[in-house]
């Protein structure tokens, strides 16, 4: 979803607060600025540990390893 769609269509009670230049979400109902910062650090670490990438505004994770997925499937079908 484009940031403008989220910014325009979100009900006012959600209290989304954005940086006016970067459009980065700073806080919203249920997520303080500090809590969002902690979560961003967590995602950055998880992406790094799993061989993914991260930047200031994004996190990518590699696809699951098929051997792990097949192992999980075989365990649930027995």
mmCIF file of C-alpha atoms in Angstrom:
data_model
loop_
_atom_site.group_PDB
_atom_site.id
_atom_site.type_symbol
_atom_site.label_atom_id
_atom_site.label_comp_id
_atom_site.label_asym_id
_atom_site.label_seq_id
_atom_site.Cartn_x
_atom_site.Cartn_y
_atom_site.Cartn_z
ATOM 1 C CA UNK A 1 0.000 0.000 0.000
ATOM 2 C CA UNK A 2 1.316 3.437 -0.812
ATOM 3 C CA UNK A 3 1.994 5.658 2.204
ATOM 4 C CA UNK A 4 -0.546 8.213 1.029
ATOM 5 C CA UNK A 5 -3.302 5.575 1.013
ATOM 6 C CA UNK A 6 -2.535 4.633 4.592
ATOM 7 C CA UNK A 7 -2.233 8.272 5.635
ATOM 8 C CA UNK A 8 -5.495 9.359 4.007
ATOM 9 C CA UNK A 9 -7.710 6.350 4.752
ATOM 10 C CA UNK A 10 -6.706 5.593 8.327
ATOM 11 C CA UNK A 11 -9.345 6.544 10.902
ATOM 12 C CA UNK A 12 -8.259 9.516 13.049
ATOM 13 C CA UNK A 13 -8.482 7.453 16.234
ATOM 14 C CA UNK A 14 -5.460 5.442 15.033
ATOM 15 C CA UNK A 15 -3.375 8.599 15.564
ATOM 16 C CA UNK A 16 -0.707 7.863 12.980
ATOM 17 C CA UNK A 17 2.219 10.267 13.318
ATOM 18 C CA UNK A 18 4.625 10.447 10.369
ATOM 19 C CA UNK A 19 7.908 12.211 9.775
ATOM 20 C CA UNK A 20 6.953 14.957 7.289
ATOM 21 C CA UNK A 21 10.075 14.447 5.141
ATOM 22 C CA UNK A 22 10.697 10.683 5.101
ATOM 23 C CA UNK A 23 7.069 9.632 5.774
ATOM 24 C CA UNK A 24 8.456 7.136 8.285
ATOM 25 C CA UNK A 25 5.826 6.123 10.840
ATOM 26 C CA UNK A 26 6.872 7.595 14.187
ATOM 27 C CA UNK A 27 4.025 6.370 16.388
ATOM 28 C CA UNK A 28 0.379 5.341 16.364
ATOM 29 C CA UNK A 29 -2.261 3.993 18.704
ATOM 30 C CA UNK A 30 -0.678 1.069 20.546
ATOM 31 C CA UNK A 31 2.842 1.735 19.220
ATOM 32 C CA UNK A 32 4.938 4.430 20.876
ATOM 33 C CA UNK A 33 8.020 5.827 19.178
ATOM 34 C CA UNK A 34 10.211 3.843 21.606
ATOM 35 C CA UNK A 35 8.307 0.595 20.995
ATOM 36 C CA UNK A 36 8.605 0.997 17.228
ATOM 37 C CA UNK A 37 12.357 1.601 17.586
ATOM 38 C CA UNK A 38 12.743 -1.598 19.637
ATOM 39 C CA UNK A 39 10.768 -3.580 17.051
ATOM 40 C CA UNK A 40 12.842 -2.142 14.191
ATOM 41 C CA UNK A 41 16.056 -3.216 15.942
ATOM 42 C CA UNK A 42 14.574 -6.688 16.466
ATOM 43 C CA UNK A 43 13.652 -7.008 12.775
ATOM 44 C CA UNK A 44 17.090 -5.770 11.707
ATOM 45 C CA UNK A 45 18.773 -8.383 13.891
ATOM 46 C CA UNK A 46 16.467 -11.175 12.706
ATOM 47 C CA UNK A 47 17.048 -10.266 9.058
ATOM 48 C CA UNK A 48 20.808 -10.318 9.627
ATOM 49 C CA UNK A 49 20.771 -13.641 11.495
ATOM 50 C CA UNK A 50 18.697 -15.282 8.759
ATOM 51 C CA UNK A 51 20.791 -14.007 5.866
ATOM 52 C CA UNK A 52 18.369 -11.269 4.862
ATOM 53 C CA UNK A 53 18.905 -7.579 4.346
ATOM 54 C CA UNK A 54 17.687 -4.444 6.007
ATOM 55 C CA UNK A 55 17.796 -0.729 5.512
ATOM 56 C CA UNK A 56 16.337 2.277 7.232
ATOM 57 C CA UNK A 57 12.801 1.513 6.071
ATOM 58 C CA UNK A 58 12.766 -2.144 4.990
ATOM 59 C CA UNK A 59 13.596 -5.724 5.943
ATOM 60 C CA UNK A 60 13.870 -8.694 3.621
ATOM 61 C CA UNK A 61 14.188 -12.324 4.592
ATOM 62 C CA UNK A 62 15.343 -15.217 2.431
ATOM 63 C CA UNK A 63 12.775 -17.865 1.538
ATOM 64 C CA UNK A 64 12.578 -20.817 3.911
ATOM 65 C CA UNK A 65 15.006 -23.627 3.264
ATOM 66 C CA UNK A 66 13.117 -26.427 1.587
ATOM 67 C CA UNK A 67 14.800 -29.131 3.661
ATOM 68 C CA UNK A 68 13.421 -27.519 6.822
ATOM 69 C CA UNK A 69 9.966 -27.143 5.266
ATOM 70 C CA UNK A 70 9.934 -30.754 4.048
ATOM 71 C CA UNK A 71 11.037 -31.943 7.486
ATOM 72 C CA UNK A 72 8.191 -30.030 9.124
ATOM 73 C CA UNK A 73 5.688 -31.408 6.611
ATOM 74 C CA UNK A 74 6.846 -34.983 7.178
ATOM 75 C CA UNK A 75 6.502 -34.569 10.941
ATOM 76 C CA UNK A 76 2.922 -33.317 10.694
ATOM 77 C CA UNK A 77 1.732 -36.002 8.266
ATOM 78 C CA UNK A 78 2.905 -38.967 10.326
#
